[in-house]
Coordinates of C-alpha atoms in Angstrom, one line a residue:
Chain A
M1125 CA -17.8 2.7 -4.6
A1126 CA -18.3 0.2 -7.0
K1127 CA -15.2 -1.9 -5.5
Q1128 CA -13.3 -4.0 -7.6
G1129 CA -14.7 -8.4 -7.4
V1130 CA -12.9 -10.5 -5.3
D1131 CA -11.5 -14.4 -6.7
P1132 CA -11.2 -16.3 -2.2
D1133 CA -8.3 -18.0 -2.4
E1134 CA -7.6 -20.9 0.2
L1135 CA -6.8 -18.6 3.2
T1136 CA -9.4 -16.7 2.7
Q1137 CA -12.5 -18.0 1.7
P1138 CA -14.3 -18.9 5.0
F1139 CA -13.3 -14.8 5.5
W1140 CA -15.5 -14.7 1.8
D1141 CA -17.8 -17.0 2.2
A1142 CA -19.1 -15.8 6.1
A1143 CA -19.1 -12.4 4.0
N1144 CA -21.3 -13.2 1.7
E1145 CA -23.8 -15.1 4.4
Q1146 CA -23.3 -11.4 5.7
R1147 CA -21.3 -12.4 9.0
L1148 CA -17.7 -10.8 10.2
V1149 CA -15.6 -14.0 10.9
I1150 CA -12.1 -13.6 11.8
Q1151 CA -9.0 -15.6 12.4
N1152 CA -8.5 -16.2 16.3
C1153 CA -5.3 -18.9 17.1
V1154 CA -7.0 -21.6 19.4
D1155 CA -3.4 -21.9 21.7
C1156 CA -3.3 -17.7 22.5
D1157 CA -6.9 -17.1 22.0
R1158 CA -6.0 -14.4 20.1
L1159 CA -7.9 -12.5 17.1
Q1160 CA -5.5 -11.9 14.0
H1161 CA -5.9 -9.6 11.1
P1162 CA -5.2 -9.6 8.0
P1163 CA -5.3 -13.1 8.2
S1164 CA -2.1 -15.7 7.8
N1165 CA -1.7 -19.6 7.2
T1166 CA 0.3 -19.7 11.0
C1167 CA -0.3 -17.4 14.5
R1168 CA 1.9 -14.4 14.2
D1169 CA 2.5 -15.0 18.0
C1170 CA 2.9 -18.7 18.4
D1171 CA 5.8 -19.7 18.2
D1172 CA 4.8 -22.8 17.3
G1173 CA 2.1 -21.4 15.0
G1174 CA -0.3 -22.5 16.3
A1175 CA -3.8 -23.7 15.5
L1176 CA -6.4 -21.1 13.9
E1177 CA -10.2 -21.0 14.1
W1178 CA -12.2 -18.8 12.7
K1179 CA -14.8 -16.9 15.1
Q1180 CA -17.1 -15.0 14.4
V1181 CA -17.4 -11.5 15.8
S1182 CA -19.9 -8.9 17.2
G1183 CA -19.5 -6.4 13.5
R1184 CA -19.3 -3.2 16.1
G1185 CA -16.7 -0.9 16.4
T1186 CA -15.0 2.1 16.0
I1187 CA -13.3 5.1 14.0
Y1188 CA -9.7 4.9 15.0
N1189 CA -8.4 7.5 12.1
Y1190 CA -8.8 8.2 8.6
G1191 CA -7.1 9.7 5.4
V1192 CA -8.2 11.6 2.0
V1193 CA -8.1 9.7 -0.7
H1194 CA -7.4 11.8 -4.2
D1195 CA -4.8 9.4 -6.4
C1196 CA -5.6 6.2 -5.9
P1197 CA -4.1 2.8 -7.3
V1198 CA -6.8 1.1 -8.0
R1199 CA -8.4 2.1 -11.5
L1200 CA -12.0 1.6 -10.6
L1201 CA -12.0 3.7 -8.0
Q1202 CA -10.7 6.3 -9.4
E1203 CA -13.3 8.1 -10.5
D1204 CA -15.2 8.4 -6.7
Q1205 CA -12.4 10.1 -6.3
P1206 CA -11.6 11.6 -3.3
F1207 CA -13.0 9.5 -1.0
N1208 CA -12.5 8.9 2.6
L1209 CA -10.3 6.1 4.0
A1210 CA -10.6 5.2 7.2
V1211 CA -9.6 2.7 9.6
I1212 CA -11.8 0.4 12.1
M1213 CA -11.2 -1.2 15.0
L1214 CA -13.0 -3.4 16.7
D1215 CA -14.5 -3.7 19.8
D1216 CA -14.5 -7.6 20.0
D1217 CA -10.5 -7.1 20.0
P1218 CA -9.3 -3.2 19.5
G1219 CA -5.7 -4.0 18.3
I1220 CA -7.6 -5.3 15.4
Q1221 CA -8.4 -3.2 12.5
M1222 CA -10.2 -3.2 9.0
Y1223 CA -10.6 -0.8 5.9
S1224 CA -14.0 1.1 4.9
H1225 CA -15.0 3.8 2.8
L1226 CA -17.3 5.1 5.2
P1227 CA -20.7 5.4 2.6
G1228 CA -22.3 8.3 3.5
V1229 CA -19.9 10.0 5.6
P1230 CA -19.3 13.1 3.8
V1231 CA -15.3 13.6 2.1
D1232 CA -12.9 14.4 5.0
D1233 CA -15.5 15.0 8.0
V1234 CA -15.1 12.4 9.6
P1235 CA -16.1 11.5 12.9
V1236 CA -13.0 9.9 14.5
G1237 CA -14.0 7.9 17.4
A1238 CA -17.9 7.6 16.2
A1239 CA -18.9 3.6 16.6
V1240 CA -20.1 2.0 13.6
E1241 CA -21.7 -1.2 12.6
V1242 CA -20.8 -3.1 10.0
I1243 CA -22.7 -4.0 6.4
F1244 CA -22.0 -5.9 3.2
E1245 CA -21.8 -5.1 0.4
P1246 CA -21.9 -6.6 -3.7
S1247 CA -18.5 -6.0 -5.3
A1248 CA -17.7 -5.9 -9.2
N1249 CA -18.7 -9.4 -9.5
G1250 CA -20.8 -9.9 -6.2
Q1251 CA -18.7 -11.1 -3.7
L1252 CA -20.3 -9.6 -0.4
V1253 CA -17.5 -7.1 1.0
P1254 CA -17.5 -6.0 4.8
E1255 CA -17.9 -2.5 4.8
W1256 CA -18.9 0.1 8.5
R1257 CA -21.6 2.4 8.6
V1258 CA -21.7 5.2 11.4
I1259 CA -24.6 4.5 13.8
D1260 CA -26.8 6.9 14.2
G1261 CA -26.5 8.6 18.0
Chain B
M460 CA 27.8 -19.0 -7.0
T461 CA 24.2 -19.3 -5.4
T462 CA 24.2 -16.3 -4.0
P463 CA 21.8 -17.2 -0.9
T464 CA 19.8 -14.0 1.3
A465 CA 21.0 -12.9 4.1
P466 CA 19.7 -14.9 7.6
D467 CA 18.1 -13.3 10.2
S468 CA 21.8 -13.9 12.0
M469 CA 22.9 -10.9 10.0
Y470 CA 21.1 -8.8 11.6
R471 CA 20.7 -7.5 14.9
N472 CA 17.6 -7.0 16.0
D473 CA 17.2 -7.2 19.6
E474 CA 17.9 -5.0 23.4
G475 CA 20.3 -6.3 25.4
L476 CA 23.5 -7.2 22.7
G477 CA 25.6 -5.2 24.3
I478 CA 28.3 -3.0 22.0
W479 CA 28.6 -4.8 18.4
E480 CA 32.1 -6.9 18.5
H481 CA 33.4 -5.4 15.0
R482 CA 32.4 -1.8 16.6
G483 CA 35.4 0.4 15.0
K484 CA 36.7 -2.5 12.6
V485 CA 35.0 -1.7 9.4
A486 CA 35.2 1.1 7.5
A487 CA 33.5 2.2 4.1
V488 CA 35.3 3.9 1.9
G489 CA 34.3 4.7 -1.3
V490 CA 31.4 5.8 -2.2
G491 CA 30.0 5.9 -6.9
H492 CA 26.6 7.3 -8.3
A493 CA 25.3 6.8 -11.4
P494 CA 24.0 9.7 -12.6
T495 CA 20.2 9.5 -12.4
S496 CA 17.2 9.8 -15.0
R497 CA 13.2 9.9 -14.5
R498 CA 12.6 6.5 -16.0
W499 CA 14.2 4.4 -18.9
D500 CA 14.8 5.7 -22.0
G501 CA 15.1 2.0 -23.1
R502 CA 18.8 2.4 -24.6
P503 CA 20.8 -0.8 -23.5
E504 CA 23.9 1.6 -21.2
T505 CA 20.6 3.3 -18.9
C506 CA 19.7 0.1 -18.1
V507 CA 19.6 -1.0 -14.3
G508 CA 22.0 -3.1 -15.0
A509 CA 24.1 -1.2 -16.9
I510 CA 24.0 2.2 -13.8
T511 CA 24.8 -0.5 -12.1
I512 CA 28.0 -1.2 -13.3
D513 CA 28.8 2.5 -13.5
A514 CA 28.6 2.8 -9.5
L515 CA 30.3 -0.2 -8.1
R516 CA 33.2 0.9 -10.9
K517 CA 32.5 4.7 -9.4
A518 CA 32.9 3.2 -5.9
I519 CA 36.3 1.1 -7.2
D520 CA 37.9 3.7 -8.4
D521 CA 37.0 6.2 -5.6
A522 CA 37.9 3.9 -3.2
G523 CA 41.2 3.7 -5.2
V524 CA 41.0 -0.9 -5.2
A525 CA 41.8 -2.9 -8.0
P526 CA 39.4 -4.9 -8.9
D527 CA 40.7 -8.3 -8.0
Q528 CA 41.3 -6.9 -4.3
I529 CA 37.8 -7.2 -4.1
D530 CA 36.0 -10.8 -2.6
G531 CA 33.0 -9.8 -2.4
L532 CA 29.9 -8.4 -3.1
V533 CA 26.3 -7.2 -2.0
V534 CA 23.3 -6.2 -3.9
V535 CA 19.7 -5.2 -3.4
P536 CA 18.0 -7.4 -5.6
V537 CA 14.3 -6.2 -6.1
T538 CA 14.7 -2.9 -8.1
T539 CA 11.3 -1.7 -8.5
T540 CA 10.1 2.0 -7.4
G541 CA 6.8 -0.1 -8.5
A542 CA 7.1 0.2 -11.6
F543 CA 7.4 -4.1 -12.7
W544 CA 7.5 -4.9 -16.6
E545 CA 3.7 -5.4 -17.5
A546 CA 3.3 -9.8 -18.3
G547 CA 3.0 -10.0 -22.0
K548 CA 5.4 -6.9 -23.2
P549 CA 7.6 -7.8 -25.3
L550 CA 10.6 -8.0 -24.4
P551 CA 14.4 -5.6 -25.0
M552 CA 16.3 -8.0 -27.4
D553 CA 18.5 -5.4 -28.1
V554 CA 19.0 -4.5 -24.2
I555 CA 19.1 -8.2 -23.3
Q556 CA 21.9 -9.2 -26.8
S557 CA 23.9 -6.2 -25.2
F558 CA 24.8 -8.0 -22.1
N559 CA 25.9 -11.6 -20.2
Q560 CA 22.4 -13.1 -19.5
T561 CA 21.5 -15.4 -16.8
D562 CA 18.7 -17.3 -16.9
D563 CA 16.0 -14.5 -16.4
P564 CA 16.2 -12.4 -19.4
L565 CA 14.3 -9.1 -17.4
D566 CA 18.1 -9.4 -15.0
G567 CA 19.5 -6.4 -15.3
I568 CA 16.6 -5.5 -16.8
A569 CA 13.4 -4.8 -14.0
K570 CA 16.1 -7.1 -11.2
L571 CA 19.4 -7.7 -10.7
S572 CA 21.1 -10.8 -9.5
A573 CA 25.0 -10.5 -8.5
E574 CA 25.1 -13.4 -11.4
W575 CA 24.5 -10.9 -13.2
L576 CA 26.3 -8.3 -12.3
L577 CA 29.9 -10.7 -12.2
K578 CA 29.1 -11.8 -15.8
N579 CA 29.6 -8.4 -17.1
M580 CA 32.0 -6.8 -15.2
P581 CA 35.4 -9.2 -15.6
E582 CA 37.2 -7.4 -13.7
L583 CA 35.7 -8.6 -10.3
T584 CA 38.1 -12.3 -10.7
N585 CA 37.8 -12.8 -7.0
V586 CA 35.4 -12.4 -6.3
N587 CA 33.8 -15.8 -3.8
F588 CA 31.2 -14.2 -1.1
T589 CA 27.9 -12.7 -2.6
M590 CA 24.9 -12.8 -0.5
Y591 CA 21.2 -10.6 -1.0
G592 CA 20.5 -8.0 1.5
P593 CA 17.2 -7.5 0.2
G594 CA 14.7 -3.9 0.7
C595 CA 16.9 -1.2 0.6
M596 CA 21.0 -0.4 1.1
S597 CA 19.8 -0.4 4.6
N598 CA 19.5 -3.6 4.9
A599 CA 22.6 -4.2 2.7
L600 CA 24.8 -2.1 4.9
N601 CA 24.2 -4.2 7.9
V602 CA 24.8 -7.3 6.1
T603 CA 27.8 -6.1 4.7
A604 CA 29.0 -4.5 7.8
Q605 CA 28.4 -7.6 9.4
A606 CA 30.4 -10.4 7.0
V607 CA 33.3 -8.0 6.5
G608 CA 33.5 -8.0 10.8
D609 CA 33.3 -11.5 10.3
G610 CA 35.4 -12.7 7.9
L611 CA 33.7 -13.3 5.1
T612 CA 34.7 -10.7 2.7
H613 CA 38.0 -8.4 3.4
T614 CA 36.8 -6.0 0.9
C615 CA 33.4 -6.0 -0.5
L616 CA 30.6 -3.6 -2.7
V617 CA 26.9 -3.3 -1.5
V618 CA 24.6 -1.9 -4.7
K619 CA 21.1 -0.1 -4.5
S620 CA 19.6 0.7 -8.0
W621 CA 16.3 1.7 -9.2
H622 CA 14.5 1.0 -12.2
N623 CA 12.1 3.4 -13.0
F624 CA 9.4 2.5 -16.3
E625 CA 7.1 4.6 -18.7
G626 CA 3.3 4.6 -16.6
R627 CA 2.1 5.6 -13.4
Y628 CA 3.4 4.4 -10.0
Y629 CA 2.5 1.6 -8.8
Q630 CA -0.9 1.1 -11.4
G631 CA -1.9 -1.6 -13.5
G632 CA -0.9 -5.2 -12.9
A633 CA -3.6 -6.4 -10.5
N634 CA -5.2 -2.6 -9.0
A635 CA -5.8 -2.0 -12.9
G636 CA -7.7 -5.9 -13.3
A637 CA -11.7 -6.5 -12.5
A638 CA -11.4 -8.6 -9.1
L639 CA -8.1 -10.0 -6.8
P640 CA -7.2 -12.4 -5.5
G641 CA -8.9 -12.7 -1.3
T642 CA -5.8 -12.6 0.4
P643 CA -4.2 -8.8 -0.8
A644 CA -8.3 -8.2 -1.1
I645 CA -8.2 -7.9 2.4
T646 CA -6.1 -5.0 2.1
Q647 CA -6.1 -3.7 -1.4
L648 CA -10.1 -3.3 -2.1
W649 CA -10.3 0.2 -0.1
G650 CA -7.0 1.1 -3.0
G651 CA -4.9 3.1 -0.9
P652 CA -1.7 4.0 -2.0
A653 CA 2.2 4.3 -1.1
S654 CA 1.6 7.0 1.6
Y655 CA -1.5 5.8 2.7
S656 CA -0.3 4.3 6.0
T657 CA 1.9 6.9 7.3
A658 CA -0.4 9.7 6.5
L659 CA -2.4 8.1 8.8
Q660 CA -0.1 8.2 12.0
F661 CA 0.8 11.5 10.9
A662 CA -2.5 12.4 11.5
E663 CA -2.7 10.7 14.3
Y664 CA 0.1 12.6 15.3
C665 CA -1.0 15.9 14.9
R666 CA -4.4 14.4 17.0
K667 CA -2.4 13.4 19.7
Y668 CA 0.0 16.9 20.3
G669 CA -1.6 19.5 18.2
K670 CA 0.4 19.9 15.6
T671 CA 0.0 20.8 11.9
H672 CA 0.8 19.4 8.3
E673 CA 2.3 23.1 7.9
M674 CA 4.4 22.7 10.1
M675 CA 6.8 20.1 7.6
A676 CA 7.2 23.1 6.0
P677 CA 10.7 23.5 6.9
F678 CA 11.7 20.7 7.0
M679 CA 10.6 20.0 3.4
E680 CA 12.3 23.3 1.7
N681 CA 15.6 22.8 4.6
S682 CA 15.7 18.8 2.6
R683 CA 15.5 20.3 -0.9
R684 CA 17.9 22.7 -0.4
N685 CA 20.5 20.5 0.8
G686 CA 19.4 18.1 -2.0
L687 CA 19.8 20.7 -4.7
R688 CA 23.4 20.7 -3.1
F689 CA 23.8 17.2 -3.5
P690 CA 25.3 16.2 -7.2
E691 CA 24.4 12.9 -7.5
G692 CA 21.0 13.6 -7.3
Y693 CA 17.9 13.8 -9.6
W694 CA 16.0 17.3 -7.8
A695 CA 20.3 18.7 -8.9
Q696 CA 20.6 16.9 -11.8
H697 CA 17.5 17.5 -13.5
R698 CA 15.0 20.3 -11.9
P699 CA 17.1 22.9 -9.6
E700 CA 14.0 23.5 -8.0
E701 CA 13.9 25.0 -4.3
L702 CA 10.7 24.0 -2.4
G703 CA 9.1 26.9 -0.7
P704 CA 6.4 26.4 2.5
E705 CA 3.6 27.8 -0.1
D706 CA 4.7 25.7 -3.2
Y707 CA 4.9 23.1 -1.3
L708 CA 1.7 23.6 0.7
A709 CA 0.1 23.9 -2.1
S710 CA 0.6 20.9 -4.2
R711 CA -1.9 18.3 -4.5
W712 CA -3.2 16.2 -2.2
I713 CA -2.6 11.8 -2.9
A714 CA -4.0 10.6 0.3
K715 CA -4.8 13.7 2.4
P716 CA -2.2 14.4 5.0
A717 CA 0.5 13.7 2.8
N718 CA 0.6 15.6 -0.7
L719 CA 2.3 14.9 -3.9
F720 CA 6.0 16.2 -2.3
D721 CA 5.2 14.4 1.4
N722 CA 5.6 11.3 -1.4
D723 CA 9.3 10.8 -3.3
I724 CA 9.7 10.5 -6.6
P725 CA 10.8 7.3 -8.5
I726 CA 13.7 7.5 -10.6
M727 CA 16.0 5.5 -12.0
M728 CA 19.4 5.2 -9.7
S729 CA 22.7 3.3 -8.5
G730 CA 24.3 4.1 -5.6
A731 CA 27.9 1.1 -4.7
Y732 CA 30.2 1.7 -1.8
L733 CA 32.9 -0.1 -1.3
F734 CA 33.8 -1.5 3.0
S735 CA 36.9 -3.1 3.9
T736 CA 38.4 -4.0 7.0
A737 CA 39.5 -0.7 9.0
E738 CA 42.9 -2.3 8.4
R739 CA 42.6 -2.5 5.1
A740 CA 40.8 0.9 4.6
A741 CA 44.3 2.9 5.8
D742 CA 45.6 2.8 2.4
M743 CA 43.0 3.7 0.5
K744 CA 42.7 6.5 -1.3
Q745 CA 39.6 7.8 0.6
K746 CA 39.4 8.6 4.6
P747 CA 38.4 5.3 6.2
V748 CA 34.7 5.6 7.8
Y749 CA 34.4 3.0 10.3
I750 CA 31.0 1.8 11.5
L751 CA 30.5 1.6 14.7
N752 CA 27.3 -0.1 15.0
H753 CA 24.4 -1.6 12.8
A754 CA 20.7 -2.7 14.9
S755 CA 17.5 -4.1 12.6
S756 CA 13.7 -4.1 13.3
N757 CA 11.9 -6.4 12.5
T758 CA 8.3 -5.2 14.1
R759 CA 4.7 -6.1 12.6
P760 CA 2.2 -3.9 13.7
R761 CA -0.4 -5.7 15.8
S762 CA -3.1 -5.3 12.2
L763 CA -3.7 -4.0 9.3
L764 CA -1.6 -0.5 10.1
P765 CA 0.8 0.5 12.4
T766 CA -1.0 2.9 15.2
L767 CA 1.4 5.6 17.0
D768 CA 1.9 4.0 19.6
E769 CA 3.9 1.1 18.2
V770 CA 5.2 3.7 16.0
E771 CA 6.5 5.6 19.3
A772 CA 7.6 1.8 20.8
D773 CA 9.6 0.5 18.0
T774 CA 11.3 4.0 17.2
A775 CA 12.4 4.7 20.7
R776 CA 13.5 0.8 20.9
T777 CA 15.2 1.4 17.6
G778 CA 17.1 4.0 19.3
R779 CA 18.1 2.2 22.1
K780 CA 19.7 -0.8 20.0
I781 CA 21.6 1.8 18.2
Y782 CA 23.4 3.7 21.0
E783 CA 23.6 0.3 22.6
G784 CA 25.8 -1.2 20.5
A785 CA 27.1 1.7 19.4
G786 CA 28.6 2.3 22.6
I787 CA 27.3 6.3 22.2
T788 CA 24.7 8.3 23.8
A789 CA 22.3 10.6 21.3
D790 CA 24.1 13.5 22.9
D791 CA 27.0 11.8 20.7
L792 CA 25.2 12.5 17.1
S793 CA 26.5 15.4 15.5
F794 CA 23.6 14.9 12.5
E795 CA 20.8 12.6 11.7
N796 CA 20.4 11.2 8.5
M797 CA 17.2 9.0 8.4
Y798 CA 15.0 8.2 6.1
D799 CA 12.1 10.4 4.4
G800 CA 10.5 8.9 2.0
F801 CA 8.0 9.0 3.3
S802 CA 8.4 12.4 4.9
L803 CA 5.5 12.6 7.3
F804 CA 8.0 9.6 9.1
H805 CA 10.9 12.0 9.6
Q806 CA 9.6 13.0 12.7
F807 CA 9.3 9.3 14.5
H808 CA 12.9 8.3 13.2
L809 CA 13.4 12.1 15.1
E810 CA 11.7 11.1 18.7
G811 CA 12.7 8.2 18.9
L812 CA 16.4 8.7 18.8
G813 CA 15.8 11.4 21.0
Y814 CA 18.0 13.6 18.4
R815 CA 19.2 16.9 20.5
G816 CA 16.5 15.5 23.5
I817 CA 13.3 15.9 21.7
K818 CA 10.8 13.6 22.8
F819 CA 7.5 12.5 21.4
G820 CA 5.2 15.2 20.1
E821 CA 8.3 17.5 19.2
A822 CA 10.0 17.5 15.9
L823 CA 7.7 19.5 14.3
D824 CA 8.2 22.6 16.9
F825 CA 12.0 21.3 16.1
Y826 CA 11.6 22.0 12.9
Q827 CA 11.0 25.4 13.0
T828 CA 14.4 26.3 14.9
D829 CA 17.6 26.3 12.8
I830 CA 17.8 22.5 11.3
S831 CA 20.3 23.7 8.5
I832 CA 23.3 22.2 7.5
E833 CA 24.9 25.2 9.0
G834 CA 23.4 25.4 12.5
P835 CA 24.1 23.5 15.6
N836 CA 21.8 20.6 14.6
P837 CA 21.1 19.7 11.4
V838 CA 18.6 17.3 9.9
S839 CA 18.9 15.1 7.2
P840 CA 21.7 17.0 5.8
S841 CA 21.5 14.2 3.0
G842 CA 18.5 15.8 2.4
G843 CA 16.9 13.0 2.0
N844 CA 14.5 11.2 -0.7
V845 CA 12.6 14.4 -0.5
G846 CA 15.9 16.5 -1.9
S847 CA 17.2 13.8 -4.0
G848 CA 14.7 11.6 -5.6
R849 CA 13.6 8.0 -4.7
S850 CA 16.7 5.6 -3.1
R851 CA 17.1 5.1 -0.2
V852 CA 20.4 5.7 -0.4
W853 CA 21.5 9.3 0.0
M854 CA 21.4 9.4 3.7
H855 CA 23.8 6.8 3.5
T856 CA 26.6 8.5 1.2
D857 CA 25.7 11.8 2.5
C858 CA 26.6 10.2 6.4
I859 CA 30.1 8.8 4.1
Q860 CA 31.0 11.6 2.2
Q861 CA 30.5 14.7 6.1
L862 CA 32.6 12.5 7.9
Q863 CA 35.0 12.5 5.2
G864 CA 34.5 15.9 5.0
R865 CA 33.9 15.9 0.9
A866 CA 30.3 16.7 1.2
G867 CA 31.2 19.7 -0.3
A868 CA 28.3 22.5 -0.6
R869 CA 26.3 20.1 2.1
Q870 CA 29.3 19.8 4.8
V871 CA 28.0 21.0 8.5
T872 CA 29.4 24.1 9.4
G873 CA 27.8 24.0 12.6
V874 CA 29.5 20.6 14.1
K875 CA 32.3 19.1 14.0
P876 CA 31.0 15.2 11.6
E877 CA 32.1 13.2 13.8
V878 CA 29.3 10.7 14.6
G879 CA 26.2 9.8 12.1
V880 CA 23.4 8.0 12.0
S881 CA 21.4 6.8 8.8
G882 CA 19.0 4.2 8.6
G883 CA 15.0 2.8 7.4
P884 CA 12.9 2.5 5.7
M885 CA 10.0 2.0 7.5
P886 CA 9.5 3.5 11.1
L887 CA 7.9 -0.7 11.8
G888 CA 11.2 -2.2 10.7
G889 CA 14.4 -0.8 9.1
N890 CA 17.7 -1.0 9.2
Y891 CA 20.5 1.4 11.1
T892 CA 23.9 1.8 10.7
V893 CA 26.6 4.3 13.1
W894 CA 29.4 5.6 11.1
S895 CA 32.2 7.5 13.4
A896 CA 35.8 10.0 11.7
S897 CA 37.0 7.4 14.3
P898 CA 36.7 4.4 15.3
D899 CA 36.9 4.8 18.7

């Protein structure tokens, strides 16, 4: 599915740069050693807003949940309706979620709980975007 | 006058705060609603500012208060249903010139400031307290109750309005663009519609507890039935259609398992109330409805979407806060009017409250019993957004009117209306009010 392009901003530049190198990085608080996603300018758990770093993660996870989108507000995706939209929980920290269209998985036939691994797909302006595919077997 | 946004200190976010210090000392009296419409027709007299003035004047008249006795105004400044005035679109100068303007030409058209209202309601000569309650009426009510209790204002109007323009909900703007900025791209590239998060929580709920989407049908039918008895509401005014199980379940999906009717219909509307101290309210035209407590949740999910575990933990916490501050238990509730827009999360609110003793995973079974206004266990007697369109206001109006005994065809008859609770919006993050026919 062709996604809109991405214009990285100051906050997310490291995330998108890593994606272009086919690496998945997630913000991590140096003080409380806790991942957070989506990214933010400060740690959401430290009262004094702990220092943040970008930490490479394994790129493995499980399908936590999904819905089937039949009426999408994003114009570019409307021609692909209906499509799966799943939430992936990272193996590195099952509290951290990422979205996926689950390429290759039939619509509304999503194996909740299945293992997945990250892949990177080009968006409309060439920026690579993390996606997830089911690991066979 | 510069209007501040309510500070965090106005809200009761924590457990363990004890009985609300102003319990029973603040009352709602007047109610005012403007006529609803599906979308703005472009006329000055139907713009969001104009309908807000209409609702406010009706609330004042309903309370029987002279306008110069009003010294406070709490406003929700955001009025969009998801429709925005597109950049570059010509301004409606005929509308703008019909009102006294602020520095923002879209004030009164696509947003609403307290300053704009005061400039266009010259009868409000003594308002010296204004404040913004962001988001929705539930928030603004908490602010108003606390402000009156704290003595910042003694007779205060509170209003929430919505504008809806041509075009499809949340389409256009960034969603129609070729690229997104990096930060919103992390959450928006995948194209989940507004009800997607709730749909996923509902899906998880069904998997965990062995429930189905079909089990929502009695709730939807009951809500529309109640909404059709709400003369101020959109469906009653424009499309008096019942919503039986066949129609509900045959509706197209938006984000399966959320279908069209699980998404509330965006409309133009305005609802206003007049609050006062219990002492002053005693002499007003309508019976006072006393505020026993207000409570809030500012919990955020750990990551992109709230999990079912996070939802259940927070609704339970919210229930405890509601009861603790009001000095009541679930057994004291005559009815509940928790938020329902989207319909698929109403059960989370019910279970968090422990309404009629129901526990996690039991609400959809409860929906299969008598939840009508004639029965002993009324669920959403307002009909909520399902029954009257997107406002996040009906539930509050209904609590006031039920306890005043003037809910008309919606009046609960299977229980004596003594205490009600309303609020929302989302199960994680919301504001709640406990209403009572008696200050005790």
